[in-house]
Coordinates of C-alpha atoms in Angstrom, one line a residue:
Chain M
M3 CA -51.2 -40.5 85.6
S4 CA -47.4 -40.6 86.3
T5 CA -46.7 -40.5 82.7
D6 CA -49.4 -37.8 81.9
A7 CA -47.7 -35.5 84.6
M8 CA -44.3 -36.4 82.9
R9 CA -45.5 -35.8 79.3
L10 CA -46.8 -32.6 80.9
G11 CA -43.6 -31.5 82.3
E12 CA -41.6 -32.4 79.1
A13 CA -44.2 -30.3 77.2
W14 CA -43.2 -27.1 79.2
G15 CA -40.0 -27.6 79.7
H16 CA -39.9 -27.8 75.8
S17 CA -41.7 -24.3 75.2
T18 CA -40.2 -22.9 77.9
I19 CA -36.5 -23.3 76.1
R20 CA -38.4 -22.3 73.0
T21 CA -39.6 -19.1 74.6
V22 CA -36.2 -18.5 76.0
L23 CA -34.5 -19.0 72.8
S24 CA -36.8 -16.8 70.7
R25 CA -36.9 -14.2 73.5
V26 CA -33.2 -14.1 73.5
K27 CA -33.2 -14.2 69.9
S28 CA -35.8 -10.8 69.7
G29 CA -33.4 -9.3 72.1
A30 CA -30.2 -9.7 70.1
V31 CA -32.2 -8.2 67.3
W32 CA -33.3 -5.2 69.5
I33 CA -29.8 -4.5 70.8
C34 CA -28.8 -4.5 67.3
L35 CA -31.3 -2.1 66.1
A36 CA -31.0 0.5 69.2
A37 CA -27.1 0.3 68.4
V38 CA -27.8 1.5 65.0
A39 CA -30.3 3.8 66.2
V40 CA -27.8 5.5 68.7
S41 CA -25.2 5.6 65.7
A42 CA -27.8 7.6 63.8
L43 CA -28.8 10.5 66.9
Y44 CA -25.0 10.4 68.2
P45 CA -24.2 13.2 65.5
I46 CA -26.5 15.7 66.9
F47 CA -25.5 15.0 70.3
F48 CA -21.7 15.5 69.1
L49 CA -21.9 18.3 67.4
F50 CA -23.9 19.9 70.1
A51 CA -21.5 19.0 72.8
T52 CA -18.1 19.7 70.9
A53 CA -19.5 23.3 69.7
L54 CA -20.1 24.0 73.0
R55 CA -17.2 23.1 75.3
T56 CA -13.4 24.4 75.3
K57 CA -10.5 22.9 73.2
A58 CA -8.8 21.5 76.1
D59 CA -12.2 20.1 77.6
Y60 CA -12.6 18.4 74.2
E61 CA -9.0 16.8 73.9
A62 CA -9.5 15.5 77.5
S63 CA -12.9 12.9 76.3
P64 CA -13.2 13.9 72.8
G65 CA -16.7 11.7 72.2
G66 CA -17.9 12.1 75.8
F67 CA -20.0 14.7 78.1
P68 CA -18.7 18.3 77.9
E69 CA -17.7 19.8 81.3
V70 CA -16.1 23.3 80.4
L71 CA -19.0 25.2 78.5
T72 CA -17.9 28.1 76.0
T73 CA -20.0 30.2 73.1
E74 CA -16.7 31.2 71.8
H75 CA -16.9 28.7 68.9
L76 CA -20.5 30.0 68.1
S77 CA -19.4 33.5 67.9
D78 CA -16.4 32.6 65.8
A79 CA -18.8 30.9 63.2
F80 CA -20.7 34.0 62.3
S81 CA -17.6 36.6 63.0
G82 CA -14.6 34.9 61.9
V83 CA -15.4 32.5 59.2
H84 CA -19.0 34.3 58.3
F85 CA -21.2 31.2 57.9
G86 CA -24.3 33.4 58.1
H87 CA -23.2 34.8 54.8
Y88 CA -22.7 31.4 53.4
A89 CA -26.1 30.4 54.9
L90 CA -27.7 33.4 53.1
N91 CA -25.7 32.8 49.8
S92 CA -27.2 29.2 50.0
L93 CA -30.9 30.5 50.3
L94 CA -30.6 33.1 47.7
V95 CA -29.7 30.1 45.2
V96 CA -32.2 27.5 47.0
V97 CA -35.1 29.6 47.8
P98 CA -35.7 31.1 43.9
A99 CA -34.6 27.5 42.5
V100 CA -37.2 25.4 44.4
L101 CA -39.8 28.1 44.0
L102 CA -38.7 28.1 39.7
I103 CA -39.0 24.3 40.1
A104 CA -42.6 24.5 41.6
V105 CA -44.0 26.9 38.8
L106 CA -42.6 24.8 35.9
S107 CA -43.1 21.4 36.8
S108 CA -46.5 22.2 38.0
L109 CA -47.3 23.7 34.4
A110 CA -45.8 21.0 32.9
A111 CA -47.3 17.6 34.7
Y112 CA -51.0 19.6 34.4
A113 CA -50.2 19.9 30.5
L114 CA -48.9 16.1 30.3
I115 CA -51.7 14.5 32.1
H116 CA -54.9 16.6 31.2
F117 CA -54.1 17.8 27.7
N118 CA -54.0 15.4 24.8
F119 CA -51.2 16.8 22.1
P120 CA -48.8 15.2 19.4
L121 CA -45.7 13.2 20.9
R122 CA -47.9 13.4 24.7
K123 CA -46.5 10.2 25.2
G124 CA -42.9 10.7 23.9
A125 CA -42.6 13.7 26.0
L126 CA -43.5 11.2 29.3
V127 CA -40.8 9.0 28.2
L128 CA -38.3 11.6 28.3
V129 CA -39.5 13.2 31.2
V130 CA -38.6 9.6 32.8
L131 CA -35.3 9.1 30.8
L132 CA -33.9 12.3 32.0
M133 CA -34.5 11.3 35.5
A134 CA -32.2 8.2 34.9
V135 CA -29.3 11.1 33.8
P136 CA -26.9 11.1 36.9
P137 CA -25.7 14.8 37.6
A138 CA -21.9 13.8 37.4
V139 CA -22.3 12.4 34.1
I140 CA -23.4 16.3 32.6
L141 CA -21.0 18.4 34.8
I142 CA -18.7 19.2 32.1
P143 CA -21.0 20.0 29.3
I144 CA -23.3 22.1 32.1
F145 CA -20.0 24.0 33.0
K146 CA -19.7 25.0 29.7
T147 CA -23.1 25.7 28.5
I148 CA -22.8 27.9 31.7
L149 CA -19.7 29.4 31.0
D150 CA -20.8 30.1 27.2
A151 CA -23.9 32.1 28.6
G152 CA -21.7 34.2 30.7
L153 CA -23.0 33.0 33.8
L154 CA -20.1 31.2 35.7
N155 CA -20.1 32.6 39.3
D156 CA -23.3 34.2 38.9
R157 CA -26.0 32.8 41.2
L158 CA -28.7 32.8 38.5
G159 CA -26.6 30.2 36.8
L160 CA -26.3 27.6 39.5
I161 CA -30.2 28.7 40.5
L162 CA -31.3 27.5 36.3
V163 CA -28.6 24.6 36.7
Y164 CA -30.4 23.6 39.7
A165 CA -33.8 24.0 38.3
A166 CA -33.2 21.9 35.4
L167 CA -31.3 18.7 37.1
N168 CA -34.5 18.5 39.5
L169 CA -37.2 19.0 37.0
P170 CA -38.0 15.8 35.6
F171 CA -38.3 13.9 39.0
S172 CA -40.5 16.9 40.0
I173 CA -42.8 16.5 37.0
Y174 CA -42.7 12.9 37.6
L175 CA -43.9 13.3 41.4
L176 CA -46.6 15.6 40.4
A177 CA -47.9 14.1 37.4
S178 CA -48.5 11.0 39.5
F179 CA -50.3 13.2 42.0
M180 CA -52.2 14.8 38.9
K181 CA -53.6 11.7 38.0
S182 CA -56.1 11.1 40.6
V183 CA -57.8 14.8 39.6
P184 CA -61.0 13.6 38.0
T185 CA -61.4 14.7 34.9
E186 CA -65.1 16.0 35.1
L187 CA -63.8 18.1 37.6
L188 CA -61.5 19.7 35.2
N189 CA -64.5 20.0 32.6
A190 CA -67.1 21.3 35.1
A191 CA -64.4 24.2 35.4
R192 CA -64.1 24.6 31.8
I193 CA -68.1 24.8 31.3
D194 CA -68.3 27.4 34.1
G195 CA -65.9 29.3 31.7
A196 CA -62.5 28.6 33.3
G197 CA -59.2 28.9 31.4
A198 CA -56.5 26.5 31.6
L199 CA -54.3 28.4 33.9
R200 CA -57.4 29.5 36.2
T201 CA -58.4 25.7 36.4
L202 CA -54.8 24.8 37.4
W203 CA -54.8 27.4 40.0
S204 CA -58.3 27.0 41.5
V205 CA -58.8 23.2 40.9
V206 CA -56.0 21.2 40.3
L207 CA -53.3 22.5 42.6
P208 CA -55.6 22.4 45.4
L209 CA -56.0 19.1 45.1
V210 CA -52.8 17.8 44.8
R211 CA -51.4 20.1 47.9
P212 CA -49.7 17.1 49.7
G213 CA -47.8 16.1 46.5
L214 CA -47.0 20.0 46.1
L215 CA -46.0 20.1 49.7
T216 CA -43.5 16.6 49.0
L217 CA -42.1 18.5 46.2
L218 CA -41.1 21.8 48.3
T219 CA -39.7 20.4 50.8
L220 CA -37.6 17.6 48.9
N221 CA -36.0 20.0 46.4
F222 CA -35.1 22.6 49.1
L223 CA -33.4 19.4 51.3
F224 CA -31.8 18.4 47.8
L225 CA -30.5 21.7 46.9
W226 CA -29.8 22.7 50.4
N227 CA -27.1 19.4 50.9
E228 CA -25.9 19.6 47.6
F229 CA -22.4 20.1 47.1
L230 CA -20.8 19.3 43.4
Y231 CA -22.7 21.8 41.3
S232 CA -22.2 24.7 43.6
L233 CA -18.3 24.1 44.1
V234 CA -17.9 24.4 40.3
L235 CA -20.7 27.0 39.4
L236 CA -20.2 29.4 42.3
Q237 CA -16.1 29.6 42.8
T238 CA -15.8 33.3 44.4
E239 CA -15.8 33.7 48.0
G240 CA -18.3 36.1 48.0
N241 CA -21.1 34.0 46.6
R242 CA -20.0 30.3 48.2
T243 CA -22.8 28.4 49.4
I244 CA -22.6 26.6 52.7
M245 CA -21.7 23.1 52.0
V246 CA -18.8 24.3 50.2
G247 CA -17.8 26.5 52.9
I248 CA -17.8 23.8 55.3
A249 CA -16.0 21.5 53.0
Q250 CA -13.2 23.8 52.7
L251 CA -13.0 24.7 56.4
Q252 CA -11.7 21.7 56.9
G253 CA -7.9 22.7 55.4
R254 CA -8.3 26.1 57.1
F255 CA -9.2 24.9 60.4
A256 CA -8.1 21.5 60.6
K257 CA -7.8 21.1 64.2
D258 CA -10.3 23.5 65.5
Y259 CA -13.4 21.0 65.9
G260 CA -15.6 23.5 68.2
L261 CA -15.9 25.6 65.2
I262 CA -16.1 23.2 62.4
S263 CA -19.1 21.2 65.0
A264 CA -20.4 25.4 65.1
G265 CA -20.8 25.4 61.4
L266 CA -22.4 22.0 60.9
L267 CA -25.0 22.5 63.3
L268 CA -25.5 25.9 61.6
S269 CA -25.9 24.1 58.4
M270 CA -28.0 21.8 59.8
I271 CA -31.1 23.6 60.9
P272 CA -33.0 23.9 58.0
P273 CA -32.6 20.1 57.0
L274 CA -33.6 19.2 60.6
L275 CA -36.7 21.7 60.7
I276 CA -38.0 19.9 57.5
F277 CA -37.2 16.6 59.6
I278 CA -39.2 17.4 62.0
F279 CA -42.2 19.1 60.3
F280 CA -42.1 17.8 57.3
Q281 CA -41.5 13.8 58.1
R282 CA -44.4 12.4 56.3
D283 CA -44.1 14.6 53.1
L284 CA -40.6 13.7 52.6
A285 CA -41.2 10.0 53.1
R286 CA -43.4 9.9 50.3
G287 CA -41.5 11.5 48.1
L288 CA -38.3 9.3 48.4
T289 CA -40.4 6.3 48.0
A290 CA -41.9 7.5 45.0
G291 CA -41.7 4.9 42.2
A292 CA -40.2 2.2 44.3
V293 CA -44.2 0.6 44.6
K294 CA -46.5 1.0 42.1
Chain X
M3 CA -47.6 25.4 29.4
L4 CA -45.0 23.0 28.7
L5 CA -43.1 25.1 26.6
P6 CA -40.8 26.7 29.7
A7 CA -39.9 23.5 31.5
A8 CA -39.1 22.3 28.0
A9 CA -37.2 25.0 27.3
L10 CA -34.9 24.7 30.2
L11 CA -34.6 21.2 29.9
G12 CA -33.7 21.1 26.7
W13 CA -30.9 24.1 27.1
L14 CA -29.6 22.6 30.6
M15 CA -30.2 18.6 30.0
V16 CA -30.8 17.3 26.9
Y17 CA -28.2 19.6 25.0
P18 CA -25.6 18.7 27.7
A19 CA -26.2 15.1 27.5
V20 CA -25.7 15.3 23.9
E21 CA -22.5 17.8 24.2
A22 CA -21.2 15.4 26.7
V23 CA -20.3 12.7 24.1
H24 CA -19.3 15.4 21.4
L25 CA -17.2 16.5 24.5
S26 CA -15.5 13.5 25.3
F27 CA -14.1 13.4 21.5
T28 CA -12.3 16.4 22.2
S29 CA -8.9 17.8 23.9
W30 CA -10.6 21.0 26.2
D31 CA -8.5 23.4 28.9
G32 CA -11.6 25.3 29.7
F33 CA -10.1 28.6 28.0
S34 CA -9.7 28.2 24.2
S35 CA -12.0 26.1 22.1
P36 CA -12.4 22.3 22.6
Q37 CA -10.1 20.5 19.8
G38 CA -11.4 17.3 18.1
I39 CA -8.9 14.5 18.8
G40 CA -11.0 11.4 17.9
L41 CA -11.1 8.5 20.2
E42 CA -7.9 9.6 22.0
N43 CA -9.5 10.1 25.5
F44 CA -11.0 6.6 25.1
S45 CA -7.8 5.4 24.5
D46 CA -5.7 7.0 27.3
L47 CA -8.3 5.8 29.8
L48 CA -8.0 2.3 29.1
H49 CA -3.9 2.4 30.0
D50 CA -4.6 4.9 32.6
K51 CA -3.7 3.5 36.2
R52 CA -5.6 6.1 37.9
F53 CA -8.8 6.0 36.4
K54 CA -8.8 1.8 36.4
E55 CA -7.7 1.9 40.1
A56 CA -10.9 4.4 40.8
L57 CA -13.2 2.3 38.8
L58 CA -12.0 -1.1 40.8
H59 CA -13.1 1.0 43.8
N60 CA -16.5 1.7 42.6
L61 CA -16.6 -1.8 42.3
A62 CA -16.1 -2.5 45.7
F63 CA -18.8 -0.1 46.8
I64 CA -21.3 -2.5 44.6
A65 CA -20.0 -5.9 46.0
S66 CA -20.7 -4.4 49.5
M67 CA -24.5 -4.7 47.7
P68 CA -25.7 -7.5 50.0
I69 CA -25.3 -5.6 53.3
W70 CA -26.6 -2.3 51.9
V71 CA -29.4 -4.4 50.8
G72 CA -29.8 -6.7 53.7
L73 CA -29.3 -4.4 56.6
P74 CA -32.1 -1.8 55.7
Y75 CA -34.0 -4.8 54.6
G76 CA -33.9 -6.9 58.3
I77 CA -34.7 -3.0 60.2
A78 CA -37.6 -2.4 57.7
W79 CA -39.0 -6.1 58.7
A80 CA -38.3 -5.4 62.4
L81 CA -40.1 -2.4 62.1
H82 CA -43.0 -3.9 60.0
R83 CA -43.4 -6.6 62.9
K84 CA -43.6 -3.6 65.1
V85 CA -40.8 -4.3 67.5
F86 CA -40.8 -2.6 71.0
G87 CA -40.3 0.8 70.4
W88 CA -40.5 1.1 66.2
K89 CA -41.8 4.5 65.9
F90 CA -38.6 6.0 67.5
F91 CA -36.3 3.7 65.4
R92 CA -38.3 5.1 62.6
F93 CA -37.5 8.2 63.6
A94 CA -33.8 7.3 64.4
F95 CA -32.9 5.9 61.1
F96 CA -34.5 8.7 59.0
L97 CA -32.2 11.6 60.5
P98 CA -29.3 10.8 58.2
V99 CA -31.1 11.0 55.3
V100 CA -31.6 14.6 55.9
L101 CA -28.2 15.1 56.4
S102 CA -26.1 16.8 53.6
P103 CA -23.0 14.1 52.7
V104 CA -20.5 17.0 53.2
V105 CA -22.0 17.5 56.8
I106 CA -21.8 13.3 57.1
G107 CA -18.2 13.6 55.8
V108 CA -16.9 16.5 58.1
Y109 CA -18.6 14.9 61.0
Y110 CA -17.1 11.3 60.3
M111 CA -13.5 12.6 59.7
I112 CA -13.6 14.3 63.0
V113 CA -14.9 11.3 64.7
L114 CA -12.7 8.5 63.1
R115 CA -9.0 10.6 63.6
P116 CA -6.6 8.8 65.2
D117 CA -7.0 10.5 68.4
G118 CA -10.3 11.2 67.9
P119 CA -14.0 10.0 69.8
L120 CA -14.5 6.3 68.2
N121 CA -10.6 5.1 69.1
S122 CA -10.7 6.7 72.4
A123 CA -14.2 5.1 73.3
L124 CA -12.9 2.0 72.2
E125 CA -9.6 2.2 74.5
S126 CA -11.8 3.6 77.3
V127 CA -14.0 0.1 77.1
G128 CA -11.0 -2.0 77.0
L129 CA -11.2 -2.7 72.9
G130 CA -8.1 -0.5 72.6
F131 CA -6.8 -3.2 70.1
L132 CA -9.6 -2.3 67.6
A133 CA -8.5 1.1 67.9
A134 CA -7.4 2.2 64.3
E135 CA -6.5 4.9 61.7
W136 CA -9.4 4.5 60.1
L137 CA -9.2 7.1 57.2
N138 CA -5.4 7.0 56.8
D139 CA -4.6 3.3 56.4
P140 CA -5.1 2.5 52.7
S141 CA -6.0 -1.3 53.9
I142 CA -8.9 -0.1 55.6
A143 CA -9.8 3.4 54.6
L144 CA -11.9 2.3 51.5
P145 CA -14.3 -0.4 53.9
T146 CA -14.3 2.3 56.3
V147 CA -15.7 4.7 53.3
I148 CA -18.4 2.1 52.4
A149 CA -19.6 1.3 55.7
I150 CA -20.3 5.2 56.2
I151 CA -22.3 5.1 52.9
I152 CA -24.3 2.2 54.1
W153 CA -24.8 3.8 57.2
A154 CA -25.8 7.1 55.5
T155 CA -28.3 5.6 52.9
M156 CA -30.2 3.1 55.1
G157 CA -32.7 5.4 56.3
I158 CA -33.7 5.7 52.4
G159 CA -33.5 1.7 51.9
V160 CA -35.8 1.3 55.1
L161 CA -38.5 3.5 54.4
I162 CA -38.2 2.1 50.4
F163 CA -38.9 -1.5 52.0
L164 CA -41.3 -0.4 54.7
S165 CA -43.9 0.9 52.2
G166 CA -42.8 -2.2 50.0
L167 CA -43.7 -4.3 52.9
S168 CA -46.9 -2.5 54.0
S169 CA -48.4 -3.0 50.6
L170 CA -47.3 -7.2 50.5
D171 CA -50.4 -9.5 49.4
T172 CA -51.3 -11.1 53.0
E173 CA -54.2 -14.0 51.6
Q174 CA -50.9 -15.4 49.8
I175 CA -49.0 -15.0 53.2
D176 CA -51.5 -16.8 55.3
A177 CA -52.1 -19.8 52.7
A178 CA -48.4 -20.8 52.9
R179 CA -48.9 -20.6 56.8
V180 CA -52.0 -22.5 56.6
D181 CA -50.3 -25.3 54.4
G182 CA -47.7 -25.4 57.2
A183 CA -44.7 -23.6 55.8
S184 CA -42.1 -22.4 58.5
S185 CA -41.7 -18.7 59.1
W186 CA -38.4 -18.9 57.4
Q187 CA -40.0 -20.4 54.5
V188 CA -42.5 -18.1 54.3
Q189 CA -40.1 -15.3 54.2
R190 CA -38.1 -17.1 51.7
H191 CA -40.6 -18.7 49.1
V192 CA -43.5 -16.4 49.7
I193 CA -42.5 -12.5 51.2
F194 CA -39.1 -12.3 48.9
W195 CA -40.8 -12.9 45.7
Q196 CA -43.3 -10.0 46.4
M197 CA -40.7 -7.7 47.5
L198 CA -38.2 -8.5 44.7
P199 CA -39.4 -5.6 42.3
V200 CA -38.8 -3.1 45.5
I201 CA -35.3 -5.2 46.0
E202 CA -34.9 -4.3 42.7
F203 CA -35.7 -0.6 42.8
W204 CA -33.1 -0.3 45.5
A205 CA -30.5 -2.6 44.0
I206 CA -30.4 0.0 40.8
L207 CA -30.6 2.9 43.0
I208 CA -27.2 1.3 44.9
V209 CA -25.9 1.0 41.7
I210 CA -26.4 4.8 40.6
L211 CA -25.3 6.0 44.0
S212 CA -21.9 3.8 43.8
F213 CA -20.9 5.6 40.6
T214 CA -22.2 9.2 40.8
A215 CA -23.1 10.3 44.5
L216 CA -19.6 9.4 46.1
F217 CA -18.3 12.8 45.2
P218 CA -18.8 14.8 48.3
L219 CA -18.0 12.1 50.8
I220 CA -14.5 11.2 49.5
Y221 CA -13.9 14.8 49.0
T222 CA -14.3 15.6 52.7
L223 CA -13.4 12.1 53.9
T224 CA -9.9 11.4 52.4
Y225 CA -9.7 13.7 49.3
G226 CA -9.0 10.5 47.3
R227 CA -6.3 9.9 49.1
N228 CA -5.1 6.5 50.8
D229 CA -7.0 4.2 48.2
T230 CA -9.9 5.5 48.1
S231 CA -10.7 7.5 44.7
V232 CA -13.5 6.6 42.5
V233 CA -14.8 7.7 39.3
D234 CA -16.8 10.8 39.7
F235 CA -13.7 12.3 42.0
F236 CA -11.7 11.3 39.6
L237 CA -13.7 13.4 37.0
Y238 CA -13.7 16.3 39.2
Q239 CA -9.9 16.3 39.7
E240 CA -9.1 15.6 35.9
A241 CA -11.6 18.6 35.0
F242 CA -11.1 21.2 37.4
T243 CA -7.9 20.9 39.2
A244 CA -5.7 19.3 36.4
G245 CA -7.5 21.3 33.8
N246 CA -8.6 18.3 31.1
L247 CA -12.3 18.8 30.5
G248 CA -12.2 16.8 27.4
Y249 CA -10.7 14.0 29.1
A250 CA -13.2 14.1 32.2
S251 CA -16.1 14.3 29.7
A252 CA -14.8 10.8 28.4
V253 CA -15.0 10.1 31.8
G254 CA -18.5 10.8 32.1
V255 CA -19.4 8.8 29.2
V256 CA -17.9 5.6 30.4
M257 CA -19.4 6.4 33.9
L258 CA -22.6 6.2 31.8
I259 CA -21.8 2.8 30.1
A260 CA -20.6 1.3 33.4
I261 CA -23.9 2.1 34.9
A262 CA -26.1 0.8 32.4
I263 CA -23.5 -2.5 32.0
V264 CA -23.5 -3.0 36.2
G265 CA -27.1 -2.5 36.4
G266 CA -27.8 -4.5 33.9
A267 CA -26.0 -7.2 35.5
V268 CA -27.2 -7.0 38.7
L269 CA -30.9 -7.1 37.4
G270 CA -29.9 -10.2 35.4
L271 CA -28.5 -11.7 38.9
L272 CA -31.6 -11.2 40.4
R273 CA -33.7 -12.7 37.9
I274 CA -31.7 -15.7 37.6
R275 CA -32.4 -16.7 41.4
R276 CA -35.9 -15.9 40.9
R277 CA -35.9 -18.8 37.6
G278 CA -33.7 -20.8 39.7
T279 CA -35.9 -21.5 42.7

């Protein structure tokens, strides 16, 4: 009996050590996760705090909690640096571009998926090939094309370029949603006398609403955040977009962290709204293509 | 119905792609018309020290790939196992994804200043010896920028791996467990192979990002100083501050070739491992 008890004790001790070890291990993993999560959320806190505190207060404890508050930086961002104006310039380019992308890619994806025409396969392959062209590689020829067309420093130029650069991905995304629309439904619409455009508008688009939502939010986010092309194609102060305004702020107000933080916060409002309300749609778009 | 999209793509994607090759054989200052000079741009590039340095820096980004893949994979695995608070973590890791690289660059520019929040936080917890001139010291500026881009893109990686993990073939995993495989063996011999296509997808994305998406970060963090210039930043500088647009087009063409070569090599490496084990 004593040996039985010993065995029992041994087994018990063994499994305790094992549990403790695995607890320690998962605890360590959890702390790492928490640390990364804090680093991901900290920018929001830091920018809010820095935008709302005085310069002297910031210098006393740059990363900590604010003690002396001020709204001076926020008002400077609108009156002194015209951040509101930059934001409006961005909207004037991004909104038309996103709408143009939505219209063109709906038409194109519908045609590619539901119509038979010569070179259809070839057109699909071309869309995928164009998706793989990195925007930076064709920066110079696009600059030249826009220059030759007389559209440099013209919002229309950047709108068209944005639409072209994001069209291949958008067509691909919508096409993958439209594949699941049953052909019988389209045939029924045709028998009822609906034309192709009518079918697209009242049958297909309502069925691919999630895809359309993904397309709109993702493109808005990409284009609002875009920097290289807006830097090169809109070079005048009057139509400068918000990201270019922010990047160039650094040089002019190098030490004015309160003002810079206020500008950064302002530029983050649309992305954060999209993040809060459309997280699921964004995630669907970002993982499209990863898992077949 | 295809016509509007085709016209726009033809004008501003296909034609520029062809024109990129044409311009790379010319000398062009942006004002007069481009002059054909044959292969001169490419032979100049071979001897351009600044270009070779920039290319080397891009390769350093790609060399960090094990962390760039491993970190989001590990996080996705923990979230997939539903660790305590996984929903909150998924929310938090996703946040940097929606921020513009410009915002991320300017934010870290402030946080990493010699007298900035990071160094003063390190000092206040007694780790002052770790404080550094993160972006001003040429020996650590590049690793710092690499860490920032890994942090900035981590959320996309987590999302991609999570969606991969959620479609794993659980029957195979259960069968391996029943056969007595340890959890590490299951991870390495079953789950890894099932996840390989997803890992390959992320790896290719990293190669493309490492060559073409660094510009806004470099522009805001260091403006290419302190040994951090990369090819897309070099391309911009040559074209729009030095006015050598023909030369910059050649840089673009070389960039595309480099992406193809490095991307092929990375896929090759992953596939060799598949045959080896």
